[in-house]
Amino acid sequence: KKAAFVIGSGILFLAAFGNSLTWHLQKFWGASGDFWQNQWSKLHSRFEGHDQALFYLGTMLVPTVVFWGTNALLLFVDIMAKPSFITKYRIQQDKNNPVDPAKLRHALKTVLFNHMCISGPMVVAAYHLMSYRGQPCGPELPTFHWALLELTGFVIIEEIMFYYSHRLFHQPSLYKTFHKQHHEWTAPIGIVCIYAHPLEHVISNMLPVAIGPVILGSHISTTCLWYCLALVSTTVSHCGYHLPLLPSPEFHDFHHLRFNQCYGVLGILDRLHGTDSKFRQTKQYERHTLLTSLTPLTESIPDEPKKGL
């Protein structure tokens, strides 16, 4: 009931003030609107009659480059334990310094399988469902106003579906069979964001992200942007580093450390259900903020000295 009330209030708030907010944003963004429409028109004309290929380019190739490009940089740091100006931001400072090569190779095999053999076919299915509803590769880009509302809807859908599916996989019978694999990494690194049992990858990783554009019948431009944002977001949440000017990964890192806290993405449903109560009593919670300086939060907000030392 609390979750329905808060989410419903948020939707009403967006409905009431969305026009005013997005009018100002549209005015700010409008100067580049023609530029992007012209670029899209050129690309659309090149793929005329091949909408399926264009859709896969935007929903498979582009997100794949973003995902592996981001994780390649993180893997370099994880494997080499260098440079020090990045490793000093490690959340669990005594872990993955450097990462265990054998454990990493094992994880990469599962990640590659999930990415190619599960995510790929699900995107194909998404194309056919979206084509049934309309034209995901239409010649006109969505307005900034509509794209912003869609992204907001995607975030809400993902928060609801991920929280409850993730919490379901923590039920003892399902945890042992499926979700325990993901929690082999008590100190996660970026690439293990999709290191999971195939069934969990379908239900808890892919569906919460893919279902939003299908429900709203979104344009490929918004869908591509959303897939990229979702992949970067989950990578940052698992990366193990609290870096300046990036979203805080403390919330999900604590979940890997303690298992029974912090199930969601945004933390809204965790607060409503009380599944972040222990987290809010920790130093990790104090550090769960945007880092705007070059001083690691483990230095500015250090752990309490261990008893007896």
Coordinates of C-alpha atoms in Angstrom, one line a residue:
K1 CA 0.0 0.0 0.0
K2 CA 2.8 2.4 0.9
A3 CA 4.6 1.6 -2.4
A4 CA 1.4 2.2 -4.4
F5 CA 0.8 5.5 -2.6
V6 CA 4.3 6.9 -3.1
I7 CA 4.6 5.7 -6.8
G8 CA 1.0 7.0 -7.5
S9 CA 1.8 10.4 -5.9
G10 CA 5.0 10.6 -8.0
I11 CA 3.0 10.0 -11.2
L12 CA 0.4 12.6 -10.2
F13 CA 3.3 15.1 -9.4
L14 CA 4.8 14.5 -12.9
A15 CA 1.4 14.9 -14.5
A16 CA 0.8 18.2 -12.6
F17 CA 4.2 19.8 -13.1
G18 CA 5.5 17.9 -16.1
N19 CA 4.4 20.4 -18.7
S20 CA 6.0 23.3 -16.9
L21 CA 9.3 21.5 -16.3
T22 CA 9.6 20.0 -19.7
W23 CA 8.7 23.3 -21.4
H24 CA 11.8 24.9 -19.9
L25 CA 13.9 21.9 -20.8
Q26 CA 12.5 21.8 -24.3
K27 CA 13.4 25.4 -24.8
F28 CA 16.9 24.8 -23.5
W29 CA 17.3 21.7 -25.7
G30 CA 15.4 23.0 -28.8
A31 CA 18.4 24.6 -30.4
S32 CA 19.8 21.2 -31.2
G33 CA 16.5 19.5 -32.1
D34 CA 16.8 20.1 -35.8
F35 CA 20.4 18.9 -35.8
W36 CA 19.4 15.5 -34.4
Q37 CA 16.4 15.1 -36.6
N38 CA 18.5 15.8 -39.7
Q39 CA 21.1 13.2 -38.6
W40 CA 18.3 10.7 -37.9
S41 CA 16.7 11.4 -41.3
K42 CA 20.0 10.7 -43.1
L43 CA 20.4 7.4 -41.2
H44 CA 16.8 6.4 -41.7
S45 CA 17.0 7.0 -45.5
R46 CA 20.1 4.8 -45.7
F47 CA 18.3 1.9 -44.0
E48 CA 15.0 2.5 -45.9
G49 CA 13.2 -0.8 -46.1
H50 CA 15.5 -2.4 -43.5
D51 CA 13.9 -1.3 -40.3
Q52 CA 14.9 -4.6 -38.5
A53 CA 18.6 -4.0 -39.2
L54 CA 18.3 -0.4 -38.0
F55 CA 16.6 -1.5 -34.8
Y56 CA 19.3 -4.1 -34.1
L57 CA 22.0 -1.5 -34.8
G58 CA 20.5 0.8 -32.2
T59 CA 19.5 -1.8 -29.6
M60 CA 22.3 -4.4 -29.9
L61 CA 25.4 -2.8 -31.4
V62 CA 25.4 0.6 -29.7
P63 CA 24.6 -0.7 -26.2
T64 CA 27.1 -3.5 -26.7
V65 CA 29.9 -1.0 -27.5
V66 CA 28.9 1.2 -24.5
F67 CA 28.8 -1.8 -22.1
W68 CA 32.1 -3.4 -23.2
G69 CA 33.8 -0.1 -23.6
T70 CA 32.9 1.0 -20.1
N71 CA 33.8 -2.4 -18.6
A72 CA 37.1 -2.6 -20.6
L73 CA 38.3 0.4 -18.7
L74 CA 37.2 -1.0 -15.3
L75 CA 38.7 -4.4 -16.1
F76 CA 42.1 -2.8 -16.8
V77 CA 42.0 -1.3 -13.3
D78 CA 40.7 -4.5 -11.7
I79 CA 43.3 -6.7 -13.3
M80 CA 46.3 -4.4 -13.0
A81 CA 45.3 -2.8 -9.6
K82 CA 46.6 0.4 -11.3
P83 CA 46.5 3.4 -11.5
S84 CA 46.5 4.2 -7.9
F85 CA 44.5 7.4 -8.3
I86 CA 41.5 5.2 -9.2
T87 CA 42.1 2.2 -6.9
K88 CA 42.1 4.6 -3.9
Y89 CA 38.4 5.0 -4.6
R90 CA 37.7 1.2 -4.1
I91 CA 34.8 0.7 -1.7
Q92 CA 36.0 -2.6 -0.2
Q93 CA 39.6 -1.7 0.0
D94 CA 40.9 -5.2 0.9
K95 CA 39.1 -7.0 -2.0
N96 CA 40.0 -7.4 -5.7
N97 CA 43.4 -5.9 -5.4
P98 CA 43.9 -7.2 -8.0
V99 CA 41.0 -9.4 -9.0
D100 CA 41.4 -13.2 -9.0
P101 CA 42.2 -14.1 -12.7
A102 CA 40.6 -17.6 -12.5
K103 CA 37.4 -16.2 -10.9
L104 CA 37.3 -13.5 -13.5
R105 CA 37.6 -15.9 -16.4
H106 CA 34.8 -18.0 -15.0
A107 CA 32.6 -15.0 -14.7
L108 CA 33.4 -13.7 -18.2
K109 CA 32.2 -17.0 -19.8
T110 CA 28.8 -16.6 -18.1
V111 CA 28.6 -12.9 -19.0
L112 CA 29.3 -13.6 -22.6
F113 CA 26.7 -16.3 -22.8
N114 CA 24.1 -14.2 -21.1
H115 CA 24.9 -11.2 -23.4
M116 CA 24.9 -13.1 -26.7
C117 CA 22.6 -16.0 -26.2
I118 CA 19.9 -14.5 -23.9
S119 CA 19.9 -10.7 -24.3
G120 CA 20.2 -10.9 -28.1
P121 CA 17.1 -13.1 -28.6
M122 CA 15.1 -11.1 -26.1
V123 CA 15.9 -7.9 -28.1
V124 CA 14.7 -9.7 -31.3
A125 CA 11.5 -10.6 -29.5
A126 CA 11.2 -6.9 -28.3
Y127 CA 11.4 -5.8 -32.0
H128 CA 8.6 -8.0 -33.1
L129 CA 6.4 -6.9 -30.2
M130 CA 7.1 -3.2 -30.8
S131 CA 6.6 -3.6 -34.5
Y132 CA 3.2 -5.1 -33.8
R133 CA 2.2 -2.0 -31.9
G134 CA 3.6 0.6 -34.3
Q135 CA 6.8 1.8 -36.0
P136 CA 9.8 1.7 -33.6
C137 CA 12.0 3.0 -36.4
G138 CA 9.7 5.8 -37.6
P139 CA 11.1 8.8 -39.6
E140 CA 10.3 11.3 -36.9
L141 CA 12.2 11.5 -33.6
P142 CA 10.0 11.8 -30.5
T143 CA 9.8 15.2 -28.9
F144 CA 12.0 16.0 -26.0
H145 CA 8.9 16.3 -23.8
W146 CA 7.8 12.8 -24.7
A147 CA 11.2 11.2 -24.5
L148 CA 11.7 12.6 -21.0
L149 CA 8.3 11.2 -19.9
E150 CA 9.1 7.8 -21.4
L151 CA 12.5 7.7 -19.6
T152 CA 10.7 8.5 -16.4
G153 CA 8.2 5.7 -17.0
F154 CA 11.1 3.3 -17.8
V155 CA 12.8 4.1 -14.5
I156 CA 9.6 3.5 -12.5
I157 CA 8.8 0.2 -14.3
E158 CA 12.4 -1.0 -13.7
E159 CA 12.4 -0.1 -10.0
I160 CA 9.1 -2.0 -9.4
M161 CA 10.0 -5.1 -11.5
F162 CA 13.6 -5.3 -10.4
Y163 CA 12.9 -4.9 -6.7
Y164 CA 10.2 -7.5 -6.5
S165 CA 11.9 -10.0 -8.8
H166 CA 15.2 -9.5 -7.1
R167 CA 13.6 -10.0 -3.7
L168 CA 11.8 -13.1 -4.9
F169 CA 15.2 -14.6 -6.0
H170 CA 16.3 -14.1 -2.4
Q171 CA 13.7 -16.6 -1.1
P172 CA 15.7 -19.5 0.2
S173 CA 14.6 -22.1 -2.3
L174 CA 15.2 -19.8 -5.3
Y175 CA 18.4 -18.3 -3.9
K176 CA 20.2 -21.6 -3.5
T177 CA 19.3 -22.7 -7.1
F178 CA 19.5 -19.5 -9.0
H179 CA 20.6 -16.3 -7.3
K180 CA 23.6 -17.6 -5.3
Q181 CA 25.7 -17.6 -8.4
H182 CA 25.5 -13.8 -8.6
H183 CA 26.4 -13.4 -4.9
E184 CA 29.6 -15.4 -5.4
W185 CA 31.1 -11.9 -5.7
T186 CA 30.7 -10.3 -2.3
A187 CA 32.9 -7.5 -3.6
P188 CA 31.5 -7.0 -7.1
I189 CA 33.2 -5.6 -10.2
G190 CA 31.5 -3.9 -13.1
I191 CA 31.4 -6.9 -15.5
V192 CA 29.5 -9.1 -13.0
C193 CA 26.4 -7.0 -13.3
I194 CA 25.1 -9.7 -15.7
Y195 CA 26.9 -12.6 -14.1
A196 CA 23.9 -14.6 -13.2
H197 CA 21.9 -17.8 -13.8
P198 CA 20.2 -17.6 -17.2
L199 CA 16.7 -17.6 -15.7
E200 CA 17.6 -14.8 -13.3
H201 CA 19.1 -12.9 -16.2
V202 CA 15.8 -13.1 -18.1
I203 CA 13.5 -12.3 -15.3
S204 CA 15.4 -9.9 -13.1
N205 CA 18.0 -8.3 -15.4
M206 CA 16.4 -8.1 -18.9
L207 CA 12.6 -7.9 -18.4
P208 CA 12.6 -4.9 -16.1
V209 CA 14.7 -3.0 -18.7
A210 CA 13.1 -4.3 -21.9
I211 CA 9.5 -4.2 -21.0
G212 CA 9.1 -0.4 -20.7
P213 CA 9.8 0.4 -24.4
V214 CA 7.5 -2.5 -25.4
I215 CA 4.6 -1.2 -23.2
L216 CA 5.0 2.4 -24.4
G217 CA 5.7 1.5 -28.0
S218 CA 8.9 3.6 -27.9
H219 CA 11.0 4.9 -30.8
I220 CA 14.3 3.3 -31.3
S221 CA 16.1 6.5 -30.3
T222 CA 14.6 6.5 -26.8
T223 CA 15.0 2.7 -26.5
C224 CA 18.7 2.8 -27.5
L225 CA 19.3 5.7 -25.0
W226 CA 17.5 3.7 -22.3
Y227 CA 19.4 0.5 -22.9
C228 CA 22.7 2.4 -22.7
L229 CA 21.8 4.2 -19.5
A230 CA 20.6 1.0 -17.9
L231 CA 23.8 -0.9 -18.8
V232 CA 26.1 1.9 -17.6
S233 CA 24.0 2.3 -14.4
T234 CA 24.2 -1.3 -13.4
T235 CA 27.9 -1.4 -14.3
V236 CA 28.5 1.6 -12.0
S237 CA 26.4 0.0 -9.3
H238 CA 28.6 -3.1 -9.4
C239 CA 32.0 -1.5 -10.2
G240 CA 33.3 -1.4 -6.6
Y241 CA 34.6 2.1 -7.0
H242 CA 33.0 5.3 -5.6
L243 CA 34.4 7.7 -8.2
P244 CA 34.0 11.5 -8.3
L245 CA 30.9 12.8 -10.2
L246 CA 29.5 9.3 -10.8
P247 CA 26.3 7.9 -9.1
S248 CA 27.1 6.3 -5.8
P249 CA 27.5 2.4 -5.9
E250 CA 27.5 2.1 -2.1
F251 CA 23.8 1.0 -2.0
H252 CA 24.2 -2.1 -4.2
D253 CA 27.7 -2.8 -3.0
F254 CA 26.3 -3.2 0.5
H255 CA 23.7 -5.6 -0.9
H256 CA 26.5 -7.9 -2.2
L257 CA 28.2 -7.6 1.2
R258 CA 25.2 -8.3 3.4
F259 CA 22.7 -10.1 1.0
N260 CA 19.5 -9.2 2.8
Q261 CA 19.5 -5.4 2.3
C262 CA 19.1 -2.9 -0.6
Y263 CA 17.2 -5.0 -3.2
G264 CA 16.1 -2.1 -5.5
V265 CA 17.7 0.3 -8.0
L266 CA 16.7 3.7 -6.7
G267 CA 16.1 2.6 -3.1
I268 CA 12.5 3.9 -3.0
L269 CA 10.9 0.5 -2.5
D270 CA 13.6 -0.5 0.0
R271 CA 12.7 2.5 2.1
L272 CA 9.0 1.8 1.9
H273 CA 9.5 -1.9 2.8
G274 CA 12.2 -1.3 5.4
T275 CA 14.8 -3.4 3.5
D276 CA 17.4 -0.7 3.9
S277 CA 17.1 -0.3 7.7
K278 CA 20.5 -1.9 8.5
F279 CA 22.1 0.0 5.6
R280 CA 21.0 3.3 7.0
Q281 CA 22.9 2.6 10.2
T282 CA 26.2 2.2 8.5
K283 CA 29.1 4.3 7.3
Q284 CA 28.3 3.1 3.8
Y285 CA 25.0 4.9 4.1
E286 CA 26.9 8.1 5.1
R287 CA 29.0 7.7 2.0
H288 CA 26.0 7.1 -0.2
T289 CA 26.2 10.4 -1.9
L290 CA 27.6 12.1 -5.0
L291 CA 31.3 12.6 -4.6
T292 CA 32.2 16.1 -5.7
S293 CA 35.8 16.2 -4.5
L294 CA 39.0 14.2 -5.2
T295 CA 39.2 12.9 -1.6
P296 CA 37.9 9.3 -1.4
L297 CA 34.9 9.0 1.0
T298 CA 36.7 6.2 2.8
E299 CA 39.1 8.9 4.0
S300 CA 36.7 11.7 4.6
I301 CA 34.2 9.3 6.3
P302 CA 36.4 6.5 7.7
D303 CA 35.1 3.3 9.3
E304 CA 34.9 3.1 13.1
P305 CA 38.1 1.7 14.7
K306 CA 37.7 -2.0 15.4
K307 CA 37.3 -2.8 19.1
G308 CA 40.4 -3.8 20.8
L309 CA 42.7 -1.9 18.5

